[in-house]
Short mmCIF file of C-alpha atoms and ligand atoms in Angstrom, two decimals:
data_model
loop_
_atom_site.label_atom_id
_atom_site.label_comp_id
_atom_site.label_asym_id
_atom_site.label_seq_id
_atom_site.Cartn_x
_atom_site.Cartn_y
_atom_site.Cartn_z
CA MET F 1 0.00 0.00 0.00
CA ASP F 2 2.84 2.34 0.96
CA GLY F 3 4.62 1.69 -2.31
CA LEU F 4 1.44 2.40 -4.25
CA LYS F 5 1.00 5.69 -2.38
CA ARG F 6 4.58 6.72 -3.03
CA LEU F 7 4.17 5.83 -6.67
CA ARG F 8 1.05 8.00 -6.89
CA GLU F 9 2.89 10.88 -5.24
CA ARG F 10 5.84 10.58 -7.60
CA TRP F 11 3.65 10.12 -10.70
CA PRO F 12 3.32 13.84 -11.67
CA TYR F 13 7.09 14.24 -11.31
CA TRP F 14 7.80 11.32 -13.64
CA ARG F 15 5.13 12.43 -16.08
CA ARG F 16 6.77 15.88 -16.26
CA ARG F 17 10.22 14.36 -16.71
CA VAL F 18 9.09 11.97 -19.47
CA TRP F 19 7.20 14.75 -21.24
CA HIS F 20 10.24 16.99 -20.91
CA TYR F 21 12.16 14.57 -23.14
CA VAL F 22 9.33 13.28 -25.34
CA GLY F 23 7.85 16.72 -25.86
CA GLY F 24 11.26 18.14 -26.71
CA VAL F 25 11.72 16.13 -29.92
CA SER F 26 10.04 16.57 -33.29
CA VAL F 27 6.87 14.73 -34.34
CA ARG F 28 8.98 12.74 -36.80
CA THR F 29 11.22 11.44 -34.00
CA LYS F 30 8.20 10.66 -31.82
CA ILE F 31 6.48 8.60 -34.52
CA LEU F 32 9.72 6.84 -35.51
CA GLY F 33 10.37 6.08 -31.83
CA ILE F 34 6.89 4.60 -31.36
CA VAL F 35 7.11 2.49 -34.53
CA LEU F 36 10.56 1.15 -33.63
CA ALA F 37 9.47 0.42 -30.06
CA VAL F 38 6.37 -1.44 -31.32
CA ILE F 39 8.55 -3.60 -33.61
CA LEU F 40 11.69 -4.04 -31.51
CA ILE F 41 10.29 -4.67 -28.01
CA PRO F 42 8.04 -7.64 -28.99
CA GLY F 43 10.71 -8.82 -31.45
CA LEU F 44 13.45 -8.97 -28.83
CA PHE F 45 11.04 -10.63 -26.40
CA ILE F 46 10.13 -13.27 -28.99
CA ILE F 47 13.82 -13.92 -29.74
CA TYR F 48 14.59 -14.30 -26.04
CA GLN F 49 11.65 -16.66 -25.46
CA LEU F 50 12.37 -18.74 -28.54
CA ARG F 51 16.02 -19.15 -27.65
CA THR F 52 15.21 -20.16 -24.08
CA THR F 53 12.67 -22.75 -25.22
CA LEU F 54 14.96 -24.09 -27.97
CA ILE F 55 17.92 -24.40 -25.60
CA THR F 56 15.88 -26.31 -23.02
CA THR F 57 14.37 -28.63 -25.63
CA TYR F 58 17.63 -29.23 -27.50
CA ARG F 59 19.55 -29.93 -24.28
CA GLU F 60 16.96 -32.44 -23.16
CA GLN F 61 17.12 -34.12 -26.58
CA LEU F 62 20.92 -34.13 -26.44
CA ARG F 63 20.86 -35.80 -23.03
CA GLN F 64 18.40 -38.46 -24.20
CA GLU F 65 20.41 -39.04 -27.34
CA GLY F 66 23.63 -39.32 -25.32
CA ILE F 67 22.08 -41.90 -23.00
CA ALA F 68 20.69 -43.88 -25.96
CA VAL F 69 24.00 -43.86 -27.86
CA ALA F 70 25.99 -44.78 -24.74
CA ARG F 71 23.60 -47.67 -23.93
CA ASP F 72 23.81 -48.90 -27.49
CA VAL F 73 27.59 -48.79 -27.45
CA ALA F 74 27.65 -50.53 -24.05
CA ALA F 75 25.36 -53.29 -25.27
CA ARG F 76 27.18 -53.84 -28.47
CA SER F 77 30.67 -53.79 -26.92
CA THR F 78 29.98 -56.37 -24.20
CA ASP F 79 30.82 -59.38 -26.38
CA LEU F 80 33.72 -57.69 -28.08
CA LEU F 81 35.18 -56.85 -24.67
CA LEU F 82 34.76 -60.36 -23.44
CA ILE F 83 36.63 -61.79 -26.40
CA ASN F 84 39.03 -58.83 -26.31
CA ASP F 85 38.34 -57.88 -29.94
CA LEU F 86 40.04 -54.49 -30.00
CA TYR F 87 39.65 -54.09 -33.73
CA GLY F 88 35.90 -54.72 -33.52
CA LEU F 89 35.62 -52.28 -30.64
CA ASN F 90 37.43 -49.51 -32.52
CA ARG F 91 35.22 -50.07 -35.56
CA LEU F 92 32.11 -49.96 -33.41
CA LEU F 93 33.21 -46.64 -31.94
CA ARG F 94 34.20 -45.15 -35.33
CA ASP F 95 30.92 -46.23 -36.97
CA THR F 96 28.81 -44.89 -34.11
CA GLN F 97 30.56 -41.53 -34.23
CA GLN F 98 30.28 -41.39 -37.99
CA TYR F 99 26.52 -41.82 -38.02
CA ASN F 100 25.92 -39.40 -35.23
CA ALA F 101 26.73 -35.77 -35.86
CA ASN F 102 26.48 -34.68 -32.23
CA VAL F 103 28.90 -37.29 -30.88
CA ARG F 104 32.24 -35.64 -30.15
CA TYR F 105 34.00 -38.66 -28.69
CA ILE F 106 33.46 -42.22 -27.41
CA PHE F 107 35.73 -44.33 -25.30
CA ILE F 108 35.56 -47.58 -23.41
CA LEU F 109 37.17 -48.39 -20.11
CA ASP F 110 37.63 -51.90 -18.81
CA ALA F 111 36.58 -53.00 -15.32
CA LYS F 112 39.84 -51.67 -13.89
CA GLY F 113 39.33 -48.28 -15.45
CA GLN F 114 42.00 -48.73 -18.17
CA ILE F 115 41.26 -47.28 -21.61
CA VAL F 116 40.46 -50.04 -24.05
CA ALA F 117 39.33 -48.11 -27.13
CA HIS F 118 38.67 -44.41 -27.99
CA THR F 119 38.04 -42.07 -30.86
CA PHE F 120 40.62 -39.42 -30.05
CA GLY F 121 43.26 -40.72 -32.44
CA LYS F 122 46.57 -39.70 -30.87
CA GLY F 123 46.63 -38.04 -27.47
CA PHE F 124 43.77 -39.10 -25.25
CA PRO F 125 42.90 -36.27 -22.77
CA LEU F 126 43.69 -38.08 -19.52
CA GLU F 127 41.73 -35.63 -17.37
CA LEU F 128 38.55 -37.26 -18.79
CA LEU F 129 39.31 -40.34 -16.72
CA HIS F 130 38.85 -38.42 -13.51
CA VAL F 131 35.49 -36.91 -14.24
CA ASN F 132 32.03 -38.44 -14.46
CA THR F 133 33.14 -41.67 -12.83
CA LEU F 134 30.25 -44.06 -12.44
CA PRO F 135 29.28 -45.09 -8.89
CA PRO F 136 28.32 -48.76 -8.52
CA ASN F 137 24.80 -49.86 -9.44
CA THR F 138 23.98 -46.68 -11.37
CA PRO F 139 22.22 -47.12 -14.73
CA TYR F 140 23.90 -44.01 -16.20
CA ARG F 141 25.36 -40.63 -15.29
CA VAL F 142 25.27 -37.47 -17.32
CA MET F 143 27.60 -34.53 -16.64
CA PRO F 144 28.19 -31.29 -18.53
CA LEU F 145 31.87 -30.57 -19.16
CA ARG F 146 33.34 -27.24 -20.12
CA SER F 147 35.68 -27.34 -23.09
CA GLU F 148 37.18 -24.98 -25.63
CA GLU F 149 34.37 -25.89 -28.05
CA GLY F 150 31.66 -25.15 -25.50
CA ILE F 151 29.73 -27.50 -23.28
CA ILE F 152 30.06 -31.25 -23.86
CA TRP F 153 27.56 -33.63 -22.29
CA ASP F 154 29.45 -36.61 -21.03
CA VAL F 155 27.37 -39.78 -20.50
CA ALA F 156 28.71 -42.80 -18.67
CA VAL F 157 26.91 -46.19 -18.93
CA PRO F 158 28.09 -49.44 -17.28
CA ILE F 159 28.90 -52.38 -19.57
CA PHE F 160 27.46 -55.68 -18.43
CA GLY F 161 26.37 -54.15 -15.13
CA GLY F 162 29.81 -52.61 -14.69
CA LYS F 163 31.54 -55.97 -14.58
CA ALA F 164 33.00 -55.54 -18.12
CA GLY F 165 33.76 -51.81 -17.86
CA THR F 166 32.23 -48.44 -18.77
CA ALA F 167 31.19 -46.82 -22.03
CA ARG F 168 31.61 -43.02 -22.19
CA VAL F 169 30.09 -40.83 -24.87
CA GLY F 170 30.57 -37.07 -25.22
CA LEU F 171 27.99 -35.04 -27.14
CA SER F 172 28.91 -31.53 -28.21
CA GLU F 173 26.48 -28.60 -27.93
CA ALA F 174 28.17 -26.89 -30.91
CA PRO F 175 25.68 -28.16 -33.58
CA MET F 176 22.78 -27.16 -31.30
CA TRP F 177 24.17 -23.61 -30.99
CA ARG F 178 24.77 -23.47 -34.70
CA SER F 179 21.11 -24.15 -35.48
CA ILE F 180 19.82 -21.87 -32.66
CA ASN F 181 22.05 -19.05 -33.92
CA ALA F 182 20.91 -19.67 -37.49
CA ILE F 183 17.25 -19.38 -36.38
CA THR F 184 18.07 -16.22 -34.38
CA ARG F 185 19.86 -14.67 -37.35
CA GLN F 186 16.84 -15.41 -39.50
CA ILE F 187 14.46 -13.72 -37.06
CA VAL F 188 16.80 -10.73 -36.62
CA LEU F 189 16.97 -10.38 -40.38
CA THR F 190 13.17 -10.49 -40.66
CA MET F 191 12.86 -7.94 -37.87
CA THR F 192 15.35 -5.66 -39.57
CA VAL F 193 13.35 -5.82 -42.77
CA ILE F 194 10.11 -5.11 -40.85
CA SER F 195 11.83 -2.25 -38.99
CA LEU F 196 13.04 -0.72 -42.25
CA LEU F 197 9.53 -1.01 -43.69
CA GLY F 198 8.18 0.54 -40.48
CA ILE F 199 10.67 3.40 -40.64
CA GLY F 200 9.76 3.96 -44.28
CA ALA F 201 6.04 3.97 -43.49
CA ALA F 202 6.55 6.24 -40.46
CA SER F 203 8.70 8.65 -42.47
CA LEU F 204 6.06 8.83 -45.15
CA LEU F 205 3.36 9.35 -42.53
CA THR F 206 5.27 12.12 -40.75
CA TRP F 207 6.08 13.77 -44.04
CA LEU F 208 2.39 13.68 -44.95
CA LEU F 209 1.46 15.07 -41.55
CA THR F 210 4.15 17.64 -40.95
CA ARG F 211 4.41 19.17 -44.39
CA PRO F 212 1.02 20.94 -44.24
CA LEU F 213 1.60 21.73 -40.57
CA LEU F 214 4.97 23.38 -41.28
CA GLU F 215 3.32 25.30 -44.10
CA LEU F 216 0.69 26.49 -41.60
CA VAL F 217 3.39 27.53 -39.12
CA ALA F 218 5.18 29.61 -41.77
CA LEU F 219 1.90 31.22 -42.77
CA ALA F 220 0.84 31.91 -39.20
CA GLU F 221 4.13 33.75 -38.72
CA ARG F 222 3.48 35.93 -41.74
CA VAL F 223 -0.08 36.60 -40.58
CA GLY F 224 1.41 37.52 -37.21
CA GLN F 225 3.51 40.13 -39.01
CA GLY F 226 0.34 41.65 -40.46
CA ASP F 227 0.19 40.02 -43.90
CA TYR F 228 -3.47 39.00 -44.28
CA SER F 229 -3.37 38.42 -48.03
CA LEU F 230 -2.44 34.74 -47.68
CA SER F 231 -4.31 31.49 -47.58
CA VAL F 232 -3.24 27.84 -47.54
CA ARG F 233 -3.99 25.36 -50.29
CA ARG F 234 -6.43 22.72 -49.03
CA TRP F 235 -4.36 19.59 -48.59
CA ALA F 236 -6.90 16.78 -48.36
CA ASP F 237 -10.38 16.00 -47.14
CA ASP F 238 -9.20 15.05 -43.66
CA GLU F 239 -8.47 16.57 -40.24
CA VAL F 240 -5.50 18.50 -41.62
CA GLY F 241 -7.74 19.84 -44.38
CA ALA F 242 -10.27 20.92 -41.74
CA LEU F 243 -7.48 22.69 -39.83
CA GLN F 244 -6.40 24.48 -43.01
CA ASP F 245 -10.01 25.53 -43.68
CA ALA F 246 -10.33 26.89 -40.15
CA PHE F 247 -7.03 28.72 -40.58
CA ASN F 248 -8.13 30.25 -43.87
CA ARG F 249 -11.42 31.36 -42.32
CA MET F 250 -9.54 32.92 -39.43
CA VAL F 251 -7.20 34.81 -41.76
CA ALA F 252 -10.16 36.03 -43.84
CA GLN F 253 -11.86 37.25 -40.68
CA LEU F 254 -8.69 39.00 -39.56
CA ARG F 255 -8.42 40.58 -42.99
CA ARG F 256 -12.00 41.88 -42.78
CA ALA F 257 -11.47 43.13 -39.24
CA GLU F 258 -8.30 44.90 -40.33
CA GLN F 259 -10.09 46.51 -43.28
CA GLU F 260 -12.90 47.66 -40.99
CA ARG F 261 -10.39 49.05 -38.53
CA ALA F 262 -8.54 50.92 -41.26
CA GLU F 263 -11.83 52.29 -42.61
CA ARG F 264 -12.90 53.46 -39.15
CA GLU F 265 -9.51 55.02 -38.63
CA ARG F 266 -9.85 56.87 -41.93
CA LEU F 267 -13.34 58.11 -41.05
CA ARG F 268 -12.18 59.20 -37.61
CA GLN F 269 -9.32 61.11 -39.17
CA GLU F 270 -11.64 62.77 -41.66
CA TYR F 271 -14.13 63.58 -38.95
CA LEU F 272 -11.44 65.17 -36.83
CA GLU F 273 -10.27 67.28 -39.74
CA ARG F 274 -13.86 68.29 -40.43
CA VAL F 275 -14.46 69.18 -36.79
CA ILE F 276 -11.34 71.33 -36.71
CA ALA F 277 -12.26 73.00 -40.01
CA ALA F 278 -15.83 73.59 -38.78
CA GLN F 279 -14.52 75.17 -35.59
CA GLU F 280 -12.34 77.50 -37.64
CA ASP F 281 -15.27 78.41 -39.91
CA GLU F 282 -17.42 79.08 -36.88
CA ARG F 283 -14.77 81.40 -35.43
CA LYS F 284 -14.46 83.21 -38.76
CA ARG F 285 -18.23 83.64 -38.89
CA ILE F 286 -18.39 84.98 -35.33
CA ALA F 287 -15.43 87.31 -35.96
CA ARG F 288 -17.11 88.56 -39.10
CA GLU F 289 -20.41 89.02 -37.37
CA LEU F 290 -18.81 90.81 -34.42
CA HIS F 291 -16.84 93.04 -36.77
CA ASP F 292 -19.52 93.70 -39.35
CA GLU F 293 -22.77 93.72 -37.41
CA MET F 294 -21.73 94.57 -33.84
CA GLY F 295 -19.05 97.03 -34.97
CA GLN F 296 -21.46 98.73 -37.27
CA ALA F 297 -24.24 98.82 -34.70
CA LEU F 298 -21.95 100.31 -32.02
CA ALA F 299 -20.53 102.85 -34.56
CA SER F 300 -24.03 103.95 -35.54
CA ILE F 301 -25.00 104.20 -31.83
CA LEU F 302 -21.96 106.46 -31.24
CA LEU F 303 -22.89 108.59 -34.26
CA GLY F 304 -26.53 108.68 -33.13
CA LEU F 305 -25.53 109.83 -29.64
CA ARG F 306 -23.69 112.78 -31.20
CA ASN F 307 -26.82 113.50 -33.27
CA VAL F 308 -28.96 113.45 -30.13
CA GLU F 309 -26.75 116.11 -28.59
CA THR F 310 -27.17 118.30 -31.66
CA ALA F 311 -30.91 117.75 -32.09
CA PRO F 312 -32.62 121.09 -32.80
CA THR F 313 -35.90 120.33 -30.97
CA PRO F 314 -36.90 118.07 -28.03
CA ALA F 315 -39.22 116.18 -30.42
CA ASP F 316 -36.30 115.53 -32.76
CA GLN F 317 -34.21 114.41 -29.80
CA GLU F 318 -36.93 112.02 -28.72
CA GLN F 319 -37.18 110.58 -32.26
CA ARG F 320 -33.38 110.07 -32.52
CA LEU F 321 -33.29 108.38 -29.07
CA GLN F 322 -36.00 105.97 -30.21
CA ASP F 323 -34.03 105.10 -33.36
CA LEU F 324 -30.95 104.50 -31.22
CA ARG F 325 -32.91 102.20 -28.88
CA ALA F 326 -34.06 100.15 -31.87
CA VAL F 327 -30.47 99.78 -33.13
CA ALA F 328 -29.30 98.75 -29.62
CA MET F 329 -32.19 96.21 -29.32
CA GLY F 330 -31.28 94.72 -32.72
CA ALA F 331 -27.65 94.40 -31.64
CA LEU F 332 -28.63 92.78 -28.33
CA ASP F 333 -30.77 90.27 -30.22
CA ARG F 334 -27.86 89.36 -32.51
CA VAL F 335 -25.56 88.90 -29.50
CA ARG F 336 -28.07 86.56 -27.88
CA HIS F 337 -28.38 84.51 -31.06
CA LEU F 338 -24.65 84.30 -31.41
CA ALA F 339 -24.26 83.14 -27.81
CA PHE F 340 -27.03 80.57 -28.27
CA ASP F 341 -25.44 79.18 -31.41
CA LEU F 342 -22.12 78.88 -29.65
CA ARG F 343 -23.55 77.06 -26.71
CA PRO F 344 -27.07 77.33 -25.42
CA LYS F 345 -26.81 78.87 -21.95
CA LEU F 346 -30.05 77.11 -21.10
CA LEU F 347 -28.27 73.77 -21.31
CA ASP F 348 -25.98 74.69 -18.43
CA ASP F 349 -28.62 76.56 -16.45
CA LEU F 350 -31.75 74.46 -16.75
CA GLY F 351 -30.62 71.22 -18.34
CA LEU F 352 -31.19 69.21 -21.48
CA VAL F 353 -34.97 69.15 -21.80
CA PRO F 354 -35.59 72.91 -21.58
CA ALA F 355 -32.68 73.57 -23.94
CA LEU F 356 -34.05 71.09 -26.48
CA LYS F 357 -37.55 72.57 -26.15
CA ARG F 358 -36.15 75.99 -26.85
CA TYR F 359 -34.18 74.72 -29.81
CA ALA F 360 -37.22 72.87 -31.17
CA SER F 361 -39.43 75.93 -30.99
CA MET F 362 -36.83 78.04 -32.81
CA TYR F 363 -36.43 75.29 -35.39
CA GLN F 364 -40.20 75.07 -35.89
CA GLU F 365 -40.38 78.80 -36.43
CA ARG F 366 -37.48 78.83 -38.83
CA PHE F 367 -38.35 75.84 -41.02
CA ASN F 368 -42.08 75.67 -40.48
CA ILE F 369 -41.93 72.00 -39.40
CA GLU F 370 -44.05 70.96 -36.45
CA THR F 371 -41.58 69.80 -33.79
CA THR F 372 -42.54 68.20 -30.44
CA VAL F 373 -40.31 67.30 -27.47
CA GLN F 374 -41.40 64.68 -24.94
CA ALA F 375 -39.38 63.70 -21.84
CA LEU F 376 -40.17 60.63 -19.70
CA GLY F 377 -38.45 59.61 -16.49
CA LEU F 378 -36.09 62.57 -16.53
CA ASP F 379 -37.70 64.51 -13.70
CA GLY F 380 -35.37 65.16 -10.81
CA ILE F 381 -32.20 63.95 -12.53
CA ARG F 382 -29.53 65.79 -14.47
CA LEU F 383 -27.31 64.02 -16.92
CA SER F 384 -23.57 64.66 -16.93
CA PRO F 385 -22.53 67.77 -18.93
CA GLU F 386 -20.78 65.60 -21.55
CA LEU F 387 -23.88 63.48 -22.09
CA GLU F 388 -26.13 66.54 -22.20
CA ILE F 389 -24.08 68.17 -24.94
CA THR F 390 -23.82 64.83 -26.76
CA VAL F 391 -27.60 64.41 -26.85
CA TYR F 392 -28.05 68.06 -27.77
CA ARG F 393 -25.63 67.84 -30.71
CA VAL F 394 -27.07 64.51 -31.93
CA VAL F 395 -30.60 65.94 -31.93
CA GLN F 396 -29.29 69.09 -33.59
CA GLU F 397 -27.68 67.07 -36.40
CA ALA F 398 -30.80 64.92 -36.82
CA LEU F 399 -32.97 68.00 -37.08
CA THR F 400 -30.55 69.73 -39.47
CA ASN F 401 -30.58 66.66 -41.72
CA ALA F 402 -34.38 66.48 -41.58
CA ALA F 403 -34.61 70.13 -42.60
CA LYS F 404 -32.06 69.65 -45.40
CA TYR F 405 -33.22 66.35 -46.89
CA ALA F 406 -36.38 64.87 -45.40
CA ASN F 407 -38.95 67.26 -46.77
CA CYS F 408 -41.13 66.42 -43.77
CA ARG F 409 -43.99 68.08 -41.93
CA HIS F 410 -43.62 66.70 -38.46
CA ILE F 411 -40.71 65.72 -36.22
CA SER F 412 -41.01 64.08 -32.82
CA ILE F 413 -38.22 64.02 -30.23
CA VAL F 414 -38.69 61.58 -27.35
CA LEU F 415 -36.26 61.28 -24.42
CA GLN F 416 -36.73 58.48 -21.92
CA VAL F 417 -34.81 57.10 -18.95
CA ARG F 418 -35.76 53.54 -18.05
CA ASN F 419 -33.75 50.85 -16.23
CA ARG F 420 -30.83 53.28 -16.08
CA VAL F 421 -30.69 53.57 -19.85
CA LEU F 422 -31.29 56.83 -21.68
CA SER F 423 -32.94 56.51 -25.07
CA VAL F 424 -33.45 59.38 -27.45
CA ILE F 425 -35.63 58.91 -30.52
CA VAL F 426 -35.83 61.51 -33.29
CA GLU F 427 -38.41 60.61 -35.90
CA ASP F 428 -39.43 62.51 -39.02
CA ASP F 429 -42.19 61.71 -41.49
CA GLY F 430 -40.17 62.70 -44.53
CA GLN F 431 -39.01 60.88 -47.63
CA GLY F 432 -36.33 58.72 -45.96
CA PHE F 433 -33.17 57.47 -47.61
CA ASP F 434 -31.16 54.34 -48.41
CA ILE F 435 -28.84 53.99 -45.41
CA GLY F 436 -26.74 51.23 -46.97
CA ARG F 437 -25.93 53.39 -49.97
CA VAL F 438 -25.03 56.42 -47.87
CA LEU F 439 -22.84 54.42 -45.47
CA LYS F 440 -21.13 52.70 -48.40
CA ALA F 441 -20.29 56.05 -49.98
CA GLY F 442 -16.71 55.17 -48.98
CA PRO F 443 -13.54 57.24 -49.02
CA GLY F 444 -13.89 60.80 -50.10
CA SER F 445 -17.50 61.00 -48.93
CA THR F 446 -18.29 64.38 -47.49
CA HIS F 447 -21.19 63.13 -45.38
CA LEU F 448 -19.86 63.00 -41.88
CA GLY F 449 -22.96 64.01 -39.92
CA LEU F 450 -24.20 60.44 -39.37
CA TYR F 451 -20.68 59.26 -38.62
CA GLY F 452 -20.24 62.09 -36.10
CA MET F 453 -23.49 61.14 -34.33
CA ARG F 454 -22.34 57.56 -33.98
CA GLU F 455 -18.89 58.62 -32.85
CA ARG F 456 -20.35 60.86 -30.13
CA ALA F 457 -22.67 58.04 -28.98
CA GLU F 458 -19.80 55.57 -28.74
CA LEU F 459 -17.66 58.03 -26.82
CA MET F 460 -20.41 57.97 -24.18
CA GLY F 461 -20.41 54.16 -24.17
CA GLY F 462 -23.70 54.08 -26.06
CA THR F 463 -24.99 53.12 -29.49
CA LEU F 464 -26.65 54.95 -32.33
CA GLU F 465 -28.89 53.34 -34.89
CA ILE F 466 -30.70 54.80 -37.85
CA GLU F 467 -33.78 53.32 -39.44
CA SER F 468 -34.96 54.66 -42.72
CA GLN F 469 -36.59 53.57 -45.90
CA GLU F 470 -37.18 55.59 -48.98
CA GLY F 471 -40.66 57.02 -48.70
CA SER F 472 -41.34 56.24 -45.05
CA GLY F 473 -39.38 58.64 -42.87
CA THR F 474 -36.25 58.38 -40.79
CA THR F 475 -35.76 57.45 -37.14
CA VAL F 476 -32.58 57.99 -35.15
CA TYR F 477 -32.16 55.92 -31.96
CA LEU F 478 -29.56 56.88 -29.41
CA ARG F 479 -29.09 54.62 -26.37
CA VAL F 480 -26.66 55.33 -23.53
CA PRO F 481 -26.37 53.33 -20.29
CA LEU F 482 -26.38 55.73 -17.35
CA GLN F 483 -23.87 54.14 -14.96
CA VAL F 484 -21.72 57.26 -14.80
CA HIS F 485 -23.56 59.93 -16.73
CA ILE F 486 -25.99 60.93 -14.06
CA ARG F 487 -25.98 63.49 -11.26
CA PRO F 488 -28.60 64.88 -8.87
CA ASP F 489 -30.61 67.83 -10.20
CA GLU F 490 -29.49 70.87 -8.27
CA GLY F 491 -31.89 73.23 -10.06
N1 ATP O 1 -33.70 62.63 -42.11
C1 ATP O 1 -33.23 62.36 -43.32
N2 ATP O 1 -34.06 62.23 -44.38
C2 ATP O 1 -33.60 61.93 -45.61
N3 ATP O 1 -32.30 61.75 -45.91
C3 ATP O 1 -31.40 61.87 -44.92
C4 ATP O 1 -31.79 62.16 -43.59
N4 ATP O 1 -30.69 62.19 -42.82
C5 ATP O 1 -29.66 61.93 -43.65
N5 ATP O 1 -30.06 61.72 -44.89
C6 ATP O 1 -29.23 61.37 -46.05
O1 ATP O 1 -28.00 60.86 -45.55
C7 ATP O 1 -26.92 61.56 -46.09
C8 ATP O 1 -25.81 61.65 -45.08
O2 ATP O 1 -26.13 62.50 -44.02
P1 ATP O 1 -24.98 63.14 -43.17
O3 ATP O 1 -25.58 63.91 -42.08
O4 ATP O 1 -24.04 62.06 -42.81
O5 ATP O 1 -24.23 64.05 -44.21
P2 ATP O 1 -24.64 65.52 -44.74
O6 ATP O 1 -25.77 66.01 -43.92
O7 ATP O 1 -24.86 65.37 -46.18
O8 ATP O 1 -23.33 66.31 -44.49
P3 ATP O 1 -22.80 66.85 -43.07
O9 ATP O 1 -23.81 66.42 -42.04
O10 ATP O 1 -21.52 66.18 -42.93
O11 ATP O 1 -22.73 68.29 -43.20
C9 ATP O 1 -27.48 62.86 -46.49
O12 ATP O 1 -26.75 63.40 -47.57
C10 ATP O 1 -28.88 62.51 -46.91
O13 ATP O 1 -28.91 62.06 -48.24
MG1 MG O 2 -25.82 66.11 -41.85
#
């Protein structure tokens, strides 16, 4: 149990270590490694098992054969020994050895242990006499002997119950090893061929797999550097093909997103330039108006004052004073208009709704379009100054557009705060327009009013939508969440 627990504790460590090495090599090496392991591990196991089984079986056979040969020699040499036929004995030994490939030597000892016949030719190895001696009343004795040619199984069998001597036969293991090694070589050769085939198949497989993947890697790097013009060739109708499709879709989406971003950036730039130019124009207009109208009015008041002094009669004086008052009133009116155009004072003093109502009534008078303002849920709250001016300018642009293009008779402005969201709806009953066409006007378009409305809305964290169809009026929806743009009404 303890070992199991320790193993479980060490498991993440080993997993990390193994993955450190396995994960560090290429896919090609991983696949080749797996293929070779699948071929070599069972192959080596089979070779080991086969050799073990063969050795055991062959050795047993060799032993049995040794005993059989020795018994045969013992039986057949009994008579020859008794009549002391040395020639016959030598022939018996030579013939037996000749017909038996495994037999390395045979010799016969008489009852006293003296060598009677042997197959060694010259030079009998005397040390053989001192090993594997047969105890009395033993049917046979088998003993492995180490020699320069490997192991030799020495079998001793008594002749005529031991009374006539002993027959000794030595069987060499060399032929057995030769055939076992031949079988092993054959299997190793087969395994090598299978391994080579496996390596070939694995190489082909990894080439098939990694080629499109490497292509994807190279492409991903170029996309990373901002080149969205690329796409990969579809490789096949498989998982890799699906990956390539997904990659191509991703690049196409990135390309579109990049185009949209560039377009927005261009519009923003243009809008900024327009805003700056408009500000300059506005200043020029005010300067001109101050210089031309106010300057002139004040100059004529100064002149008039001198005329009053020199008036011949009190009635004349009274008349000239009245003219002067009219000029001063006209000038005051112009100043008020100018100030209102610049920034409606009402907006700061009383808030959005009164300022819009005032603007609407002036608009109605000027363009002869019936204009209504409705405010719901805005009692007791003031919006932040930024949001107030945003709404004011958006409504102003919507109304200016309606006057310029809509050819309408009625405009309704509805402001509503509900669930902490401000919505402003400006709706005209004019001729409408094709929004898609206008928005697609593209680079160089001079229409920036709609873009400016949307830009202002987004700056406030809100959205602006326009609904219009040719012939059925135009509606502008502005929605701004009021998390931050709200303050208590101090007025
Ligand atoms: N209420 C409306 N009724 C009909 N057409 C409209 C209306 N509002 C806008 N349009 C159309 O949409 C176009 C784009 O309007 P937008 O306010 O963006 O530009 P503009 O008014 O032409 O120029 P700018 O506002 O930049 O001075 C207009 O030219 C007009 O054709
Ligand atoms: Mg406009």
